GROMACS .gro file of C-alpha atoms in nm:
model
  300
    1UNK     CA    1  -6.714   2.750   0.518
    2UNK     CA    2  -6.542   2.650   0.840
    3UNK     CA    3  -6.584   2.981   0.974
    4UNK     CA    4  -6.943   3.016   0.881
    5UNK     CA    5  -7.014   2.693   1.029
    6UNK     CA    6  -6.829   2.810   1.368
    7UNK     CA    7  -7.018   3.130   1.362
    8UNK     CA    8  -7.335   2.934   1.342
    9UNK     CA    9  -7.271   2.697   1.692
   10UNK     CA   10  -7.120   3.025   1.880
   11UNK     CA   11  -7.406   3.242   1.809
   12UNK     CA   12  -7.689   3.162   2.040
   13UNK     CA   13  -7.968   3.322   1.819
   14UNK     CA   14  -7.927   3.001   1.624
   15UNK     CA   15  -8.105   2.792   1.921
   16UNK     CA   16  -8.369   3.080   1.942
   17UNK     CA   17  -8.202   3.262   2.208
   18UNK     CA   18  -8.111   3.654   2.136
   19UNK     CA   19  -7.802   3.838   2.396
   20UNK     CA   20  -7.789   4.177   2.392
   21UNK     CA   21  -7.496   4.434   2.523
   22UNK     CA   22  -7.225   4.158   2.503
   23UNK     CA   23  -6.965   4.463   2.401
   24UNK     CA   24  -6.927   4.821   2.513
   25UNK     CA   25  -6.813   5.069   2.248
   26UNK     CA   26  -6.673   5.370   2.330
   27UNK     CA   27  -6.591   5.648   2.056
   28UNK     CA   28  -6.386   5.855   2.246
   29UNK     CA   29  -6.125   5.603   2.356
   30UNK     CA   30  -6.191   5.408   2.042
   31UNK     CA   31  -6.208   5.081   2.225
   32UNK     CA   32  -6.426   4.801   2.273
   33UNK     CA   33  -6.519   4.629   2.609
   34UNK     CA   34  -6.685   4.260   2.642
   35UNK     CA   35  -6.975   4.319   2.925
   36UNK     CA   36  -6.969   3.990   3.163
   37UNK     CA   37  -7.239   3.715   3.069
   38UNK     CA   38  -7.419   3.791   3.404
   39UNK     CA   39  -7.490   4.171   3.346
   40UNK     CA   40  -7.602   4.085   2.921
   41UNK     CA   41  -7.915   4.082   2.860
   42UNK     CA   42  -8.059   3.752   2.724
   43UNK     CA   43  -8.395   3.680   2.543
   44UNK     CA   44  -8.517   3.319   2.532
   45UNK     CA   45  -8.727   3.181   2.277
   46UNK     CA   46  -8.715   3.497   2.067
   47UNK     CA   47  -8.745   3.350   1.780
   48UNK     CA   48  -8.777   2.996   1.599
   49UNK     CA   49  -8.422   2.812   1.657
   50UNK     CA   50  -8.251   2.664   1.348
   51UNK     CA   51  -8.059   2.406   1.567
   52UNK     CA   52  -8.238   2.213   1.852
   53UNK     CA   53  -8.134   2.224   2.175
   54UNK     CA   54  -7.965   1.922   2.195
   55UNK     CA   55  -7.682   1.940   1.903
   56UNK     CA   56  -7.640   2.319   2.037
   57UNK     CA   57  -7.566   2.147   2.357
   58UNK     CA   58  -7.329   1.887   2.205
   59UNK     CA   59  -7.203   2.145   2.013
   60UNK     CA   60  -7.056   2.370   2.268
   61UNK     CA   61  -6.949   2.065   2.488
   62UNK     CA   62  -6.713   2.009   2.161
   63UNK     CA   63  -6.582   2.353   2.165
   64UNK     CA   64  -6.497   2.362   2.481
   65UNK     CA   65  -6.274   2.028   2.454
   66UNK     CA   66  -6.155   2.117   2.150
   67UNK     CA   67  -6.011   2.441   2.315
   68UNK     CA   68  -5.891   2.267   2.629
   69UNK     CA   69  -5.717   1.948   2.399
   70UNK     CA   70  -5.632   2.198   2.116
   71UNK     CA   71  -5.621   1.910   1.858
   72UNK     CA   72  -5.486   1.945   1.524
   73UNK     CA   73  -5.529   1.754   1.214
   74UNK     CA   74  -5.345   1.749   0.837
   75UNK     CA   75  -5.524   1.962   0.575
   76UNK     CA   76  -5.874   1.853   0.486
   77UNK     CA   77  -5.891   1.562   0.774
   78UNK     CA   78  -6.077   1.501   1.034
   79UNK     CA   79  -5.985   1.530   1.370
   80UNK     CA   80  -5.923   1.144   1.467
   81UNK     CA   81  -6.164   1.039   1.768
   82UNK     CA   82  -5.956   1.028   2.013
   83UNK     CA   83  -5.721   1.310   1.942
   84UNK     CA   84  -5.618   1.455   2.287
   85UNK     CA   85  -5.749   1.239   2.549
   86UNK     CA   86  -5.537   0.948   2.492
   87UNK     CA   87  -5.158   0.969   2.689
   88UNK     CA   88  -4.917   0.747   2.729
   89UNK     CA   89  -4.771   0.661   3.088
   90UNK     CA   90  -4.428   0.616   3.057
   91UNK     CA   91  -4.390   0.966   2.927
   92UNK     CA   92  -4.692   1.138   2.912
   93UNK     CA   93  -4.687   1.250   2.562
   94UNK     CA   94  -5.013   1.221   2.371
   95UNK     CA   95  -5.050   0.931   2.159
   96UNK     CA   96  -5.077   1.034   1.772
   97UNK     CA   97  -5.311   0.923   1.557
   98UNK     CA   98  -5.125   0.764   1.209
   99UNK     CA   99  -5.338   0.600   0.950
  100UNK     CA  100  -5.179   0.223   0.846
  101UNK     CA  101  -5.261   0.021   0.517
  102UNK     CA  102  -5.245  -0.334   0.549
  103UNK     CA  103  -5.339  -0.589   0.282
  104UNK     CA  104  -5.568  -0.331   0.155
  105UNK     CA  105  -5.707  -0.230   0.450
  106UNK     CA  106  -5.708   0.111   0.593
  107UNK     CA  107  -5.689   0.128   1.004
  108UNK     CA  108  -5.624   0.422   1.266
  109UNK     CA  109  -5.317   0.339   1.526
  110UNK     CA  110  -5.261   0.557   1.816
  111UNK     CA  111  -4.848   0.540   1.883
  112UNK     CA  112  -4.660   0.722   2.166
  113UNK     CA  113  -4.572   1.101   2.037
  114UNK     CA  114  -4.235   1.051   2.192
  115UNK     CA  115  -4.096   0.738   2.034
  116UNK     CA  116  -4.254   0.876   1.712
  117UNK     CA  117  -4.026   1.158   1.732
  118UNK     CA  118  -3.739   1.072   1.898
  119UNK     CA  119  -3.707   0.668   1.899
  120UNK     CA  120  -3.733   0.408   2.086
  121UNK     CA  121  -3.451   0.550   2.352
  122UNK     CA  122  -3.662   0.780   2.475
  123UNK     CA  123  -4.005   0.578   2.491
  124UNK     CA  124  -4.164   0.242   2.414
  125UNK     CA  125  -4.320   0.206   2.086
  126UNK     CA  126  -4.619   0.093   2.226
  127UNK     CA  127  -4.946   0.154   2.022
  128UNK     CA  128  -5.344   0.055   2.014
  129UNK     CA  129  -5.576   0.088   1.726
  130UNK     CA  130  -5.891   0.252   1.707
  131UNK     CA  131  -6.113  -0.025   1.717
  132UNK     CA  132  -5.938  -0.200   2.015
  133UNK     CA  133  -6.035   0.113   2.180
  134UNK     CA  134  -6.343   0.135   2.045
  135UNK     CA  135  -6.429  -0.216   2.186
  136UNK     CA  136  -6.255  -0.125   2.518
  137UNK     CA  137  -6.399   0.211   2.603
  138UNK     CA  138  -6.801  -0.041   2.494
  139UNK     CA  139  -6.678  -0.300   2.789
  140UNK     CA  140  -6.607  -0.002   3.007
  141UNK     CA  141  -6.927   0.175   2.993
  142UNK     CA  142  -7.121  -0.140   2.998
  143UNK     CA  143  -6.925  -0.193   3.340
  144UNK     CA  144  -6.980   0.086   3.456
  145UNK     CA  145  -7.359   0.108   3.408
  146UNK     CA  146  -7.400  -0.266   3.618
  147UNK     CA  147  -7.190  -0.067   3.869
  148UNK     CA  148  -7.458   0.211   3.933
  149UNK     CA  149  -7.727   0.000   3.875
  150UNK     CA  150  -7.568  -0.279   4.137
  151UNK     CA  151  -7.507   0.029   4.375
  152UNK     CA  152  -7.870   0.157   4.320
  153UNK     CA  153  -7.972  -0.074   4.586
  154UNK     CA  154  -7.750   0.031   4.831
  155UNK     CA  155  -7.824   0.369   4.739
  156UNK     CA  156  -8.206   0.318   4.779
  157UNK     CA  157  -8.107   0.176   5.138
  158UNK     CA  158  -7.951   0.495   5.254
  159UNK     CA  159  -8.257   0.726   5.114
  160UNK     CA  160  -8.465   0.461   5.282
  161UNK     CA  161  -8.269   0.534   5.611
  162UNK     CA  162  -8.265   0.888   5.580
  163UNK     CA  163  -8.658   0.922   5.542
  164UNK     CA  164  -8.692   0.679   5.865
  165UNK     CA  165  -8.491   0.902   6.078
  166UNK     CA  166  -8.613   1.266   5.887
  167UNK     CA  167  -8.863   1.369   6.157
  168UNK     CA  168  -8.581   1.295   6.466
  169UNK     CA  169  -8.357   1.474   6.214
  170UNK     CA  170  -8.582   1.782   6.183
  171UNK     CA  171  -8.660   1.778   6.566
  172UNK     CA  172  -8.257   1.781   6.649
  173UNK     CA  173  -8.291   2.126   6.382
  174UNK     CA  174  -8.584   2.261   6.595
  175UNK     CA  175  -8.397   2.178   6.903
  176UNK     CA  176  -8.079   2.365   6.818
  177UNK     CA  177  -8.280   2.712   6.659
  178UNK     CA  178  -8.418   2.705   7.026
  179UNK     CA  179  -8.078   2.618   7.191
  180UNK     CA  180  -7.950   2.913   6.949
  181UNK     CA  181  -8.202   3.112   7.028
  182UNK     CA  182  -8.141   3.085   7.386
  183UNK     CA  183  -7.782   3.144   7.333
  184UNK     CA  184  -7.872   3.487   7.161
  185UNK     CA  185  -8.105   3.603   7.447
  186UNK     CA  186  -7.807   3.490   7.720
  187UNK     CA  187  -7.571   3.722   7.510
  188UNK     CA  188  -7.813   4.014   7.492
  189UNK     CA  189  -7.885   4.023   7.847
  190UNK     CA  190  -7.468   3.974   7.908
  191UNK     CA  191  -7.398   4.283   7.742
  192UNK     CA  192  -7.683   4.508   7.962
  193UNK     CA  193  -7.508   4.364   8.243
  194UNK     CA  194  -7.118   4.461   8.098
  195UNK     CA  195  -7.247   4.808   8.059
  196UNK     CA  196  -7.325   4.838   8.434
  197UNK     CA  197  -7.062   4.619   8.568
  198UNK     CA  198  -6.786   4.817   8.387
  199UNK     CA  199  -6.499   4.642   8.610
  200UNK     CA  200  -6.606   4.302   8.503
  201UNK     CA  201  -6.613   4.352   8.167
  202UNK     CA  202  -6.324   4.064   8.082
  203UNK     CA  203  -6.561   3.811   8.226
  204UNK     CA  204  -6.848   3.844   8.040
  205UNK     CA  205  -6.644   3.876   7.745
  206UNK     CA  206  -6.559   3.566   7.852
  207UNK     CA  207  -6.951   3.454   7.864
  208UNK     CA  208  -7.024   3.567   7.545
  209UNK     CA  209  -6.717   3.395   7.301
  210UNK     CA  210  -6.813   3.141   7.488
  211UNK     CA  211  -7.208   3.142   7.389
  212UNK     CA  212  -7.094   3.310   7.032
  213UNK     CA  213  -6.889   2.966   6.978
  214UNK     CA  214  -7.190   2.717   7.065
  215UNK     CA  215  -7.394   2.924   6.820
  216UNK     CA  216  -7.158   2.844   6.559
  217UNK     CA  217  -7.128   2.520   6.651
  218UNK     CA  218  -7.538   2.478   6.662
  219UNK     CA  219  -7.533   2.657   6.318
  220UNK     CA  220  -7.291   2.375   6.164
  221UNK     CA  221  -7.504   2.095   6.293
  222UNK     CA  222  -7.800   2.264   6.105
  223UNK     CA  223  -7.632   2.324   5.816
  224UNK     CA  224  -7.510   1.945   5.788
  225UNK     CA  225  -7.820   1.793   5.889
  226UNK     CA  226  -8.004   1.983   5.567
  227UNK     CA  227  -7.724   1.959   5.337
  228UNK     CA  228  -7.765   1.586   5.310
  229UNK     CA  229  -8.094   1.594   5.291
  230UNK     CA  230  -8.045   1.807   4.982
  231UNK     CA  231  -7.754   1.617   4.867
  232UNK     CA  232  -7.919   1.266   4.918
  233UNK     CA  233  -8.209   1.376   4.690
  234UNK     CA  234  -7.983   1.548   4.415
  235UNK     CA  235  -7.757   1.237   4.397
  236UNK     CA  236  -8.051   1.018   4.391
  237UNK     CA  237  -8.210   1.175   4.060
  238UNK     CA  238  -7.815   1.196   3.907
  239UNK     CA  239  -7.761   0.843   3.961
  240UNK     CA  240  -8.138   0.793   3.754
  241UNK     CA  241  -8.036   1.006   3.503
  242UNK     CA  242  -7.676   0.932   3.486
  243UNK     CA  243  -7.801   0.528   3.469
  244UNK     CA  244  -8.058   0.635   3.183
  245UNK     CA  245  -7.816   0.851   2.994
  246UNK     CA  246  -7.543   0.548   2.951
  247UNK     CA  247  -7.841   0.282   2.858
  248UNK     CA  248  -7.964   0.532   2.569
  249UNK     CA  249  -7.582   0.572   2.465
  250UNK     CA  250  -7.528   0.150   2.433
  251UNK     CA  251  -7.842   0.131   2.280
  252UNK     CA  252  -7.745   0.364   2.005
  253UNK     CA  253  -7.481   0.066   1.901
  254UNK     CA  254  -7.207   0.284   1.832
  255UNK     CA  255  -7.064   0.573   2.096
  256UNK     CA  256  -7.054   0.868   1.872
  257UNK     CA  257  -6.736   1.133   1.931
  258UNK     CA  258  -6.935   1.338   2.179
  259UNK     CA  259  -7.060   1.096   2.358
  260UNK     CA  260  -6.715   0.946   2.407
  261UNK     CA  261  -6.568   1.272   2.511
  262UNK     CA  262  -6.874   1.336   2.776
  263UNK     CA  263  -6.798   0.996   2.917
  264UNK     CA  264  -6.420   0.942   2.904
  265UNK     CA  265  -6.186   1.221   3.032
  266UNK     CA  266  -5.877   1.065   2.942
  267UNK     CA  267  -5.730   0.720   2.856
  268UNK     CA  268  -5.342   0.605   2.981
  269UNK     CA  269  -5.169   0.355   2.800
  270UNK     CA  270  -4.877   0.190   2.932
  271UNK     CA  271  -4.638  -0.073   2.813
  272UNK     CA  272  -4.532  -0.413   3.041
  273UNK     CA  273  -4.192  -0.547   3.027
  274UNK     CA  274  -4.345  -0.794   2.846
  275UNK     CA  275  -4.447  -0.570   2.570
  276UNK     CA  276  -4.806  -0.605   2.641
  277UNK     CA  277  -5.028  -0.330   2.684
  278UNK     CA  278  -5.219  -0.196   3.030
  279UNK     CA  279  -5.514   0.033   2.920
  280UNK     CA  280  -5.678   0.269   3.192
  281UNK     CA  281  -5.999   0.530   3.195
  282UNK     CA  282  -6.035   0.846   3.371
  283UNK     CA  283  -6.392   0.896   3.361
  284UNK     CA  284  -6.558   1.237   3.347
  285UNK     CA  285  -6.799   1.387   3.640
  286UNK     CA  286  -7.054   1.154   3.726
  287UNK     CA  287  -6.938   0.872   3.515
  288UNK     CA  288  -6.669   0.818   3.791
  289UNK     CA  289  -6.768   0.494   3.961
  290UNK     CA  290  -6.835   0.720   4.257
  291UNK     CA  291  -7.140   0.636   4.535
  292UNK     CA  292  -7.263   0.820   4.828
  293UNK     CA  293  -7.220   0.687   5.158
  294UNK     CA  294  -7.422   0.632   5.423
  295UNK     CA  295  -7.335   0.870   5.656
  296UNK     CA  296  -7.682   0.898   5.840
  297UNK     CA  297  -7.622   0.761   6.175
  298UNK     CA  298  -7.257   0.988   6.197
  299UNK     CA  299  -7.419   1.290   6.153
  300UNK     CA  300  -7.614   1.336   6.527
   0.00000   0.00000   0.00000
């Protein structure tokens, strides 16, 4: 069943899409080759998908962690929900999931994998429980969305500076293609004079490295000045979408086990002398409390 399943969420016809030539036989050698996903051929939309696009998306987001964490689980359990993103800091052994019974209630700890296997000696027996995380990791995200919307405004700001200075920007772009352009017809005209000044030759070398290294200094410039522009506009629509993402995730109630994993890389846990417990997040990607600066008035 498992491996039916698995077959299912690795075979893109599922979602509609059909991939042809993924393997090369040959039957001479008797072998098999896999052909590299940019030289298959793929056919989207060839037929009605069974799975939308979305859980086919979640779907291989899980694989993948699941092969980089490579968690395991007893027979016929689940995989606990935090299996293999949750360290401890002393060590930096994983924290093990063991499930605890007290007056008839059933709970999920997480306990360092080190003192659980070799004592106390080695490690402190600090541990958490799922639902301490659970509320944790909902005050995190929750902080972390006033964050980006808080820094939206000073975002705005610098796309509000950029488009006042765009048109001095893309005048300072004209500017240099002429200045390069210039440049190119100065080192043209130095080589037809090398040719027939033979015994000179070292100095217009000389003339044209020199010419050759302001084009290349022109071409950076250029390159800067329309890389932010690009950049400023991509970050702009990540920070929307990144903003709308987390506010359809909280209002959901609960942060399902995909979710969690697409937000939170990892999770240290770390013990005070005091025996109380220091809880950190590594977020993933764009969920890391990063914001572009203004760099507009460094760049001419």
């Amino acid at each position: 069943m498992q491996t039916t399943v698995k077959r299912m969420l690795t075979n893109e016809l599922y979602h509609g899409t059909l991939v042809n030539q993924k393997t090369i036989s040959s039957k001479i050698y008797k072998t098999i080759t896999a052909v590299p996903e940019d030289e298959q051929y793929r056919h989207d939309n060839f037929c009605e998908p069974i799975i939308d696009e979305t859980t086919w998306k979640q779907a291989q987001f899980m694989l993948e962690q699941r092969s980089k964490i490579n968690p395991r689980s007893q027979c016929e359990r689940n995989i606990h929900r935090y299996a293999g993103m949750i360290k401890c800091a002393e060590c930096g052994a994983n924290l093990i999931a063991r499930r605890r019974k007290w007056k008839d209630k059933e709970y999920v700890e997480y306990t360092c994998n080190s003192n659980h296997r070799y004592g106390k000696e080695y490690c402190t027996p600090h541990s958490v429980r799922e639902e301490q995380l659970d509320s944790l990791v909902n005050i995190e995200i929750v902080s972390l969305l006033e964050f980006i919307q808080n820094e939206s405004a000073k975002y705005e700001k610098i796309v509000r500076n950029w488009l006042k200075k765009k048109s001095k920007y893309d005048k300072e772009i004209q500017r240099n293609n002429e200045k390069i352009k210039q440049c190119r017809d100065e080192i043209e005209q130095l080589i037809i004079e090398r040719i027939n000044d033979r015994e000179h030759a070292k100095i217009y070398n000389n003339m044209i490295e020199k010419r050759e290294a302001e084009i290349r200094s022109l071409e950076q410039k250029i390159a800067e000045l329309r890389n932010y522009d690009e950049v400023c506009k991509k970050r702009r629509v990540e920070m929307k979408n990144t903003s709308e993402l987390i506010e359809t995730i909280l209002a959901d109630g609960h942060i399902s086990n995909v979710n969690l994993r697409m937000l939170v890389r990892q999770i240290m846990v770390h013990q005070n002398e005091d025996k109380s417990i220091d809880i950190s997040f590594d977020m993933n990607g764009a969920f890391d409390y990063n914001i572009m600066e203004d760099v507009t008035d460094e760049i001419l």
